C-alpha cells in the first residue's frame, strides 16, 4: 500500500479538525420520535380539534380545557426544550426557572413583554392538550395517547413561597422521549423559528435522516401531495404536475417557506 504524502496527511488532519469544530458548534437537542413526524398548527385555529396525516400515521390534538390549541413557534421551541431536558437529565420533572426572564434565555428569546405573554399562553395551551397517534396498515391498526405533563403548576405563579416553575412529564411521554430521541441542532431550529413550517420540515428531515442512519432505512420517494397533507399547507401546490430539476425545486420551495 502506498504511503500518504505529507501534503495528504496534512489535508486529512485539517479535515478532521474542521469536522470536530463543526460538531462542537452544534447545540445538540432532541425531539420525541412520535412528535417529530407531524407538526402542530402553524396559526391560530378556531377549533378544539386538529388532525394531520403522514403516511400510515394520523396525528390529532384535542383540548382538555378551553384555552385554545397550541400553534406557531413557541410550542415548537418548548417541545424541543422539554425533550432535550428529559434526555439530558433522565428525569421526568423539569424545572423552567425562577422567572420568565430566566426561561426566555433558555429558549434564546428576548426579554420582551410580547414574548413573555405569548410564551406563557402557548405553554399552557401545549400542556393542556391531549395528543393521539393513530396508525394503520393492511395488517394492524392501533393508537397511542400522549399527555405531555401529568402534573405541574401554573406558569410563573408563586407556590410554597417560591416562584420556581416546574412540571412532571407523564410516564408514557417521558418513556417515549428517552427511549428513542431524534437528535436536532437547536441552532438551526432557532434560526428558522420565524417559520413554523420551516421548523416542521427541518424536524421531519432530521427524523428521516435519523431513521436512515440508525435503522438502515432505504431512501423513499414522497409525492408533493403527501407532503402537502403532512404539513397542512399549499406549499408546493403549483409544482405538483410539472417536472423540475431537484435543485430548482428545492430553491423554489425554500423561497416560499422562509
Short mmCIF file of C-alpha atoms in Angstrom, two decimals:
data_model
loop_
_atom_site.label_atom_id
_atom_site.label_comp_id
_atom_site.label_asym_id
_atom_site.label_seq_id
_atom_site.Cartn_x
_atom_site.Cartn_y
_atom_site.Cartn_z
CA UNK A 1 0.00 0.00 0.00
CA UNK A 2 1.35 3.40 -0.99
CA UNK A 3 2.26 5.70 1.85
CA UNK A 4 0.49 9.01 2.16
CA UNK A 5 2.45 12.10 1.35
CA UNK A 6 2.97 14.86 3.90
CA UNK A 7 0.52 17.04 1.98
CA UNK A 8 -2.16 14.32 2.06
CA UNK A 9 -1.64 13.73 5.79
CA UNK A 10 -1.88 17.47 6.43
CA UNK A 11 -5.11 17.63 4.38
CA UNK A 12 -6.67 14.74 6.32
CA UNK A 13 -5.70 16.29 9.64
CA UNK A 14 -7.16 19.65 8.56
CA UNK A 15 -10.41 17.94 7.55
CA UNK A 16 -10.60 16.20 10.93
CA UNK A 17 -10.09 19.49 12.74
CA UNK A 18 -12.78 21.15 10.61
CA UNK A 19 -15.21 18.28 11.28
CA UNK A 20 -14.51 18.45 15.02
CA UNK A 21 -15.15 22.20 15.01
CA UNK A 22 -18.46 21.70 13.19
CA UNK A 23 -19.53 19.05 15.70
CA UNK A 24 -18.51 21.28 18.62
CA UNK A 25 -20.56 24.15 17.16
CA UNK A 26 -23.74 22.07 17.25
CA UNK A 27 -26.17 22.74 20.05
CA UNK A 28 -27.45 19.22 20.40
CA UNK A 29 -31.12 18.90 21.19
CA UNK A 30 -33.73 16.17 20.91
CA UNK A 31 -37.32 15.62 19.87
CA UNK A 32 -39.79 12.87 20.60
CA UNK A 33 -39.84 10.40 17.73
CA UNK A 34 -43.65 10.41 17.79
CA UNK A 35 -43.97 14.21 17.57
CA UNK A 36 -41.10 14.62 15.08
CA UNK A 37 -43.18 13.04 12.35
CA UNK A 38 -46.03 15.56 12.27
CA UNK A 39 -46.22 19.17 13.46
CA UNK A 40 -48.68 21.35 15.34
CA UNK A 41 -50.90 24.01 13.73
CA UNK A 42 -48.97 26.89 12.15
CA UNK A 43 -51.52 29.54 13.05
CA UNK A 44 -54.42 30.06 15.42
CA UNK A 45 -57.38 27.79 14.65
CA UNK A 46 -60.92 28.46 15.81
CA UNK A 47 -61.48 24.84 16.84
CA UNK A 48 -60.78 22.46 19.68
CA UNK A 49 -59.59 19.65 17.38
CA UNK A 50 -56.69 19.38 14.95
CA UNK A 51 -55.69 16.48 12.69
CA UNK A 52 -52.88 15.81 10.23
CA UNK A 53 -51.79 12.66 8.37
CA UNK A 54 -48.33 11.42 7.37
CA UNK A 55 -48.23 8.13 5.53
CA UNK A 56 -49.69 5.46 7.81
CA UNK A 57 -49.84 7.76 10.84
CA UNK A 58 -52.53 10.29 11.77
CA UNK A 59 -51.73 12.86 14.44
CA UNK A 60 -54.54 14.63 16.26
CA UNK A 61 -54.70 17.13 19.09
CA UNK A 62 -57.67 17.93 21.30
CA UNK A 63 -58.20 20.43 24.07
CA UNK A 64 -58.64 19.30 27.63
CA UNK A 65 -59.75 22.78 28.66
CA UNK A 66 -61.00 25.84 26.79
CA UNK A 67 -57.86 27.87 26.20
CA UNK A 68 -57.14 27.02 22.54
CA UNK A 69 -54.84 24.68 20.64
CA UNK A 70 -51.09 25.40 20.67
CA UNK A 71 -49.75 26.93 17.45
CA UNK A 72 -46.77 28.76 15.98
CA UNK A 73 -43.12 28.79 17.00
CA UNK A 74 -43.48 28.88 20.82
CA UNK A 75 -44.86 25.37 21.43
CA UNK A 76 -42.32 24.01 18.94
CA UNK A 77 -39.44 25.65 20.82
CA UNK A 78 -40.90 24.47 24.11
CA UNK A 79 -41.29 20.90 22.85
CA UNK A 80 -37.65 20.84 21.75
CA UNK A 81 -36.58 22.15 25.17
CA UNK A 82 -38.79 19.64 27.02
CA UNK A 83 -37.46 16.67 25.05
CA UNK A 84 -33.86 17.87 25.31
CA UNK A 85 -34.07 18.34 29.07
CA UNK A 86 -35.73 14.96 29.54
CA UNK A 87 -32.97 13.21 27.59
CA UNK A 88 -30.13 15.10 29.27
CA UNK A 89 -31.41 14.84 32.84
CA UNK A 90 -33.17 11.47 32.52
CA UNK A 91 -35.73 12.98 34.89
CA UNK A 92 -39.46 13.49 34.18
CA UNK A 93 -39.57 16.54 36.49
CA UNK A 94 -38.47 19.62 34.55
CA UNK A 95 -37.59 22.98 36.09
CA UNK A 96 -38.23 26.08 34.00
CA UNK A 97 -36.51 28.51 36.35
CA UNK A 98 -37.47 31.09 38.92
CA UNK A 99 -38.83 33.65 36.48
CA UNK A 100 -39.85 34.18 32.89
CA UNK A 101 -36.63 36.01 32.01
CA UNK A 102 -34.56 33.01 33.00
CA UNK A 103 -36.64 30.69 30.86
CA UNK A 104 -36.64 33.07 27.87
CA UNK A 105 -32.85 32.81 27.86
CA UNK A 106 -33.11 29.02 27.74
CA UNK A 107 -35.22 29.33 24.60
CA UNK A 108 -32.96 32.04 23.13
CA UNK A 109 -35.80 34.59 23.22
CA UNK A 110 -35.56 38.28 24.07
CA UNK A 111 -36.80 39.54 27.42
CA UNK A 112 -39.74 41.32 25.90
CA UNK A 113 -43.34 41.58 27.09
CA UNK A 114 -44.65 40.22 23.79
CA UNK A 115 -42.52 37.10 24.06
CA UNK A 116 -43.39 36.57 27.72
CA UNK A 117 -47.14 36.83 27.16
CA UNK A 118 -47.13 34.61 24.06
CA UNK A 119 -44.84 32.02 25.64
CA UNK A 120 -46.97 31.76 28.77
CA UNK A 121 -50.18 31.39 26.75
CA UNK A 122 -48.75 28.81 24.33
CA UNK A 123 -47.10 26.85 27.16
CA UNK A 124 -50.43 26.49 28.93
CA UNK A 125 -52.10 25.52 25.67
CA UNK A 126 -49.46 22.89 24.92
CA UNK A 127 -49.50 21.25 28.33
CA UNK A 128 -53.30 21.14 28.50
CA UNK A 129 -53.72 19.39 25.13
CA UNK A 130 -54.21 15.69 24.51
CA UNK A 131 -52.27 14.19 21.62
CA UNK A 132 -53.17 10.98 19.81
CA UNK A 133 -51.33 8.97 17.17
CA UNK A 134 -53.37 6.52 15.08
CA UNK A 135 -51.51 4.09 12.84
CA UNK A 136 -52.82 1.58 10.35
CA UNK A 137 -51.64 -0.67 7.55
CA UNK A 138 -53.02 -3.75 5.86
CA UNK A 139 -52.34 -5.98 8.87
CA UNK A 140 -52.71 -3.88 12.01
CA UNK A 141 -54.45 -0.84 13.43
CA UNK A 142 -53.60 0.87 16.69
CA UNK A 143 -53.30 4.13 18.57
CA UNK A 144 -51.23 5.87 21.21
CA UNK A 145 -52.45 8.65 23.51
CA UNK A 146 -49.86 11.15 24.66
CA UNK A 147 -50.38 13.57 27.54
CA UNK A 148 -47.23 15.64 27.91
CA UNK A 149 -47.47 16.57 31.59
CA UNK A 150 -49.16 14.62 34.35
CA UNK A 151 -48.95 17.46 36.90
CA UNK A 152 -47.47 20.89 37.45
CA UNK A 153 -48.10 24.49 38.47
CA UNK A 154 -49.46 27.43 36.52
CA UNK A 155 -46.50 29.02 34.79
CA UNK A 156 -44.66 31.53 36.95
CA UNK A 157 -47.16 31.86 39.75
CA UNK A 158 -45.92 31.62 43.34
CA UNK A 159 -46.39 28.36 45.25
CA UNK A 160 -44.86 27.15 48.50
CA UNK A 161 -43.35 30.60 48.94
CA UNK A 162 -41.27 30.39 45.75
CA UNK A 163 -41.56 31.32 42.10
CA UNK A 164 -39.90 28.18 40.77
CA UNK A 165 -41.98 26.72 37.95
CA UNK A 166 -41.86 23.02 37.27
CA UNK A 167 -43.98 20.26 35.82
CA UNK A 168 -43.79 16.50 35.62
CA UNK A 169 -43.93 14.69 32.31
CA UNK A 170 -46.36 11.82 32.09
CA UNK A 171 -44.64 8.45 32.33
CA UNK A 172 -45.80 7.48 28.83
CA UNK A 173 -44.44 10.63 27.20
CA UNK A 174 -41.21 10.55 29.22
CA UNK A 175 -40.50 6.99 28.12
CA UNK A 176 -41.44 7.85 24.53
CA UNK A 177 -38.86 10.65 24.54
CA UNK A 178 -35.91 8.95 26.23
CA UNK A 179 -36.31 5.55 24.56
CA UNK A 180 -35.53 6.74 21.04
CA UNK A 181 -34.97 10.52 20.84
CA UNK A 182 -34.41 12.20 17.48
CA UNK A 183 -31.29 14.45 17.54
CA UNK A 184 -31.65 18.06 16.40
CA UNK A 185 -29.33 21.04 16.06
CA UNK A 186 -31.05 23.67 18.20
CA UNK A 187 -29.04 26.40 16.44
CA UNK A 188 -30.86 25.52 13.22
CA UNK A 189 -34.24 25.34 14.93
CA UNK A 190 -33.78 28.78 16.49
CA UNK A 191 -32.51 30.26 13.22
CA UNK A 192 -35.69 29.27 11.34
CA UNK A 193 -38.15 29.84 14.18
CA UNK A 194 -39.97 32.66 12.37
CA UNK A 195 -41.48 29.98 10.11
CA UNK A 196 -43.31 27.18 11.96
CA UNK A 197 -43.49 25.34 8.63
CA UNK A 198 -39.71 25.51 8.22
CA UNK A 199 -39.34 24.19 11.78
CA UNK A 200 -41.63 21.27 10.93
CA UNK A 201 -39.75 20.49 7.72
CA UNK A 202 -36.38 20.57 9.48
CA UNK A 203 -37.61 18.37 12.34
CA UNK A 204 -39.14 15.89 9.91
CA UNK A 205 -35.95 15.77 7.82
CA UNK A 206 -33.92 15.17 10.99
CA UNK A 207 -36.27 12.31 11.84
CA UNK A 208 -35.99 10.74 8.37
CA UNK A 209 -32.20 11.07 8.42
CA UNK A 210 -32.12 9.54 11.90
CA UNK A 211 -34.02 6.50 10.61
CA UNK A 212 -31.59 6.02 7.73
CA UNK A 213 -28.51 6.11 9.96
CA UNK A 214 -29.84 4.11 12.89
CA UNK A 215 -32.16 1.58 11.27
CA UNK A 216 -30.67 1.18 7.82
CA UNK A 217 -33.82 2.53 6.21
CA UNK A 218 -33.73 2.97 2.46
CA UNK A 219 -34.43 6.28 0.71
CA UNK A 220 -38.08 6.64 -0.25
CA UNK A 221 -39.91 8.78 -2.78
CA UNK A 222 -42.54 11.06 -1.29
CA UNK A 223 -45.02 12.87 -3.53
CA UNK A 224 -45.80 16.55 -3.19
CA UNK A 225 -49.42 15.67 -2.46
CA UNK A 226 -48.28 13.57 0.53
CA UNK A 227 -46.07 16.41 1.74
CA UNK A 228 -48.99 18.81 1.42
CA UNK A 229 -51.17 16.52 3.51
CA UNK A 230 -48.45 16.15 6.11
CA UNK A 231 -47.51 19.79 6.54
CA UNK A 232 -51.06 21.05 6.09
CA UNK A 233 -50.42 23.89 3.67
CA UNK A 234 -50.47 24.71 -0.02
CA UNK A 235 -46.70 24.97 -0.34
CA UNK A 236 -45.57 23.27 -3.49
CA UNK A 237 -49.08 23.10 -4.95
CA UNK A 238 -48.01 24.75 -8.20
CA UNK A 239 -45.24 22.18 -8.69
CA UNK A 240 -47.37 19.04 -8.43
CA UNK A 241 -47.93 18.45 -12.11
CA UNK A 242 -44.62 19.63 -13.59
CA UNK A 243 -41.12 18.24 -13.58
CA UNK A 244 -38.21 20.38 -12.42
CA UNK A 245 -34.61 19.57 -11.53
CA UNK A 246 -34.25 18.82 -7.82
CA UNK A 247 -32.04 21.83 -7.08
CA UNK A 248 -34.51 24.22 -8.76
CA UNK A 249 -37.46 22.65 -6.95
CA UNK A 250 -35.74 22.89 -3.56
CA UNK A 251 -34.79 26.53 -4.13
CA UNK A 252 -38.34 27.46 -5.19
CA UNK A 253 -39.88 25.70 -2.20
CA UNK A 254 -37.31 27.14 0.22
CA UNK A 255 -38.14 30.61 -1.04
CA UNK A 256 -41.80 30.01 -0.25
CA UNK A 257 -41.25 28.86 3.35
CA UNK A 258 -38.69 31.42 4.53
#
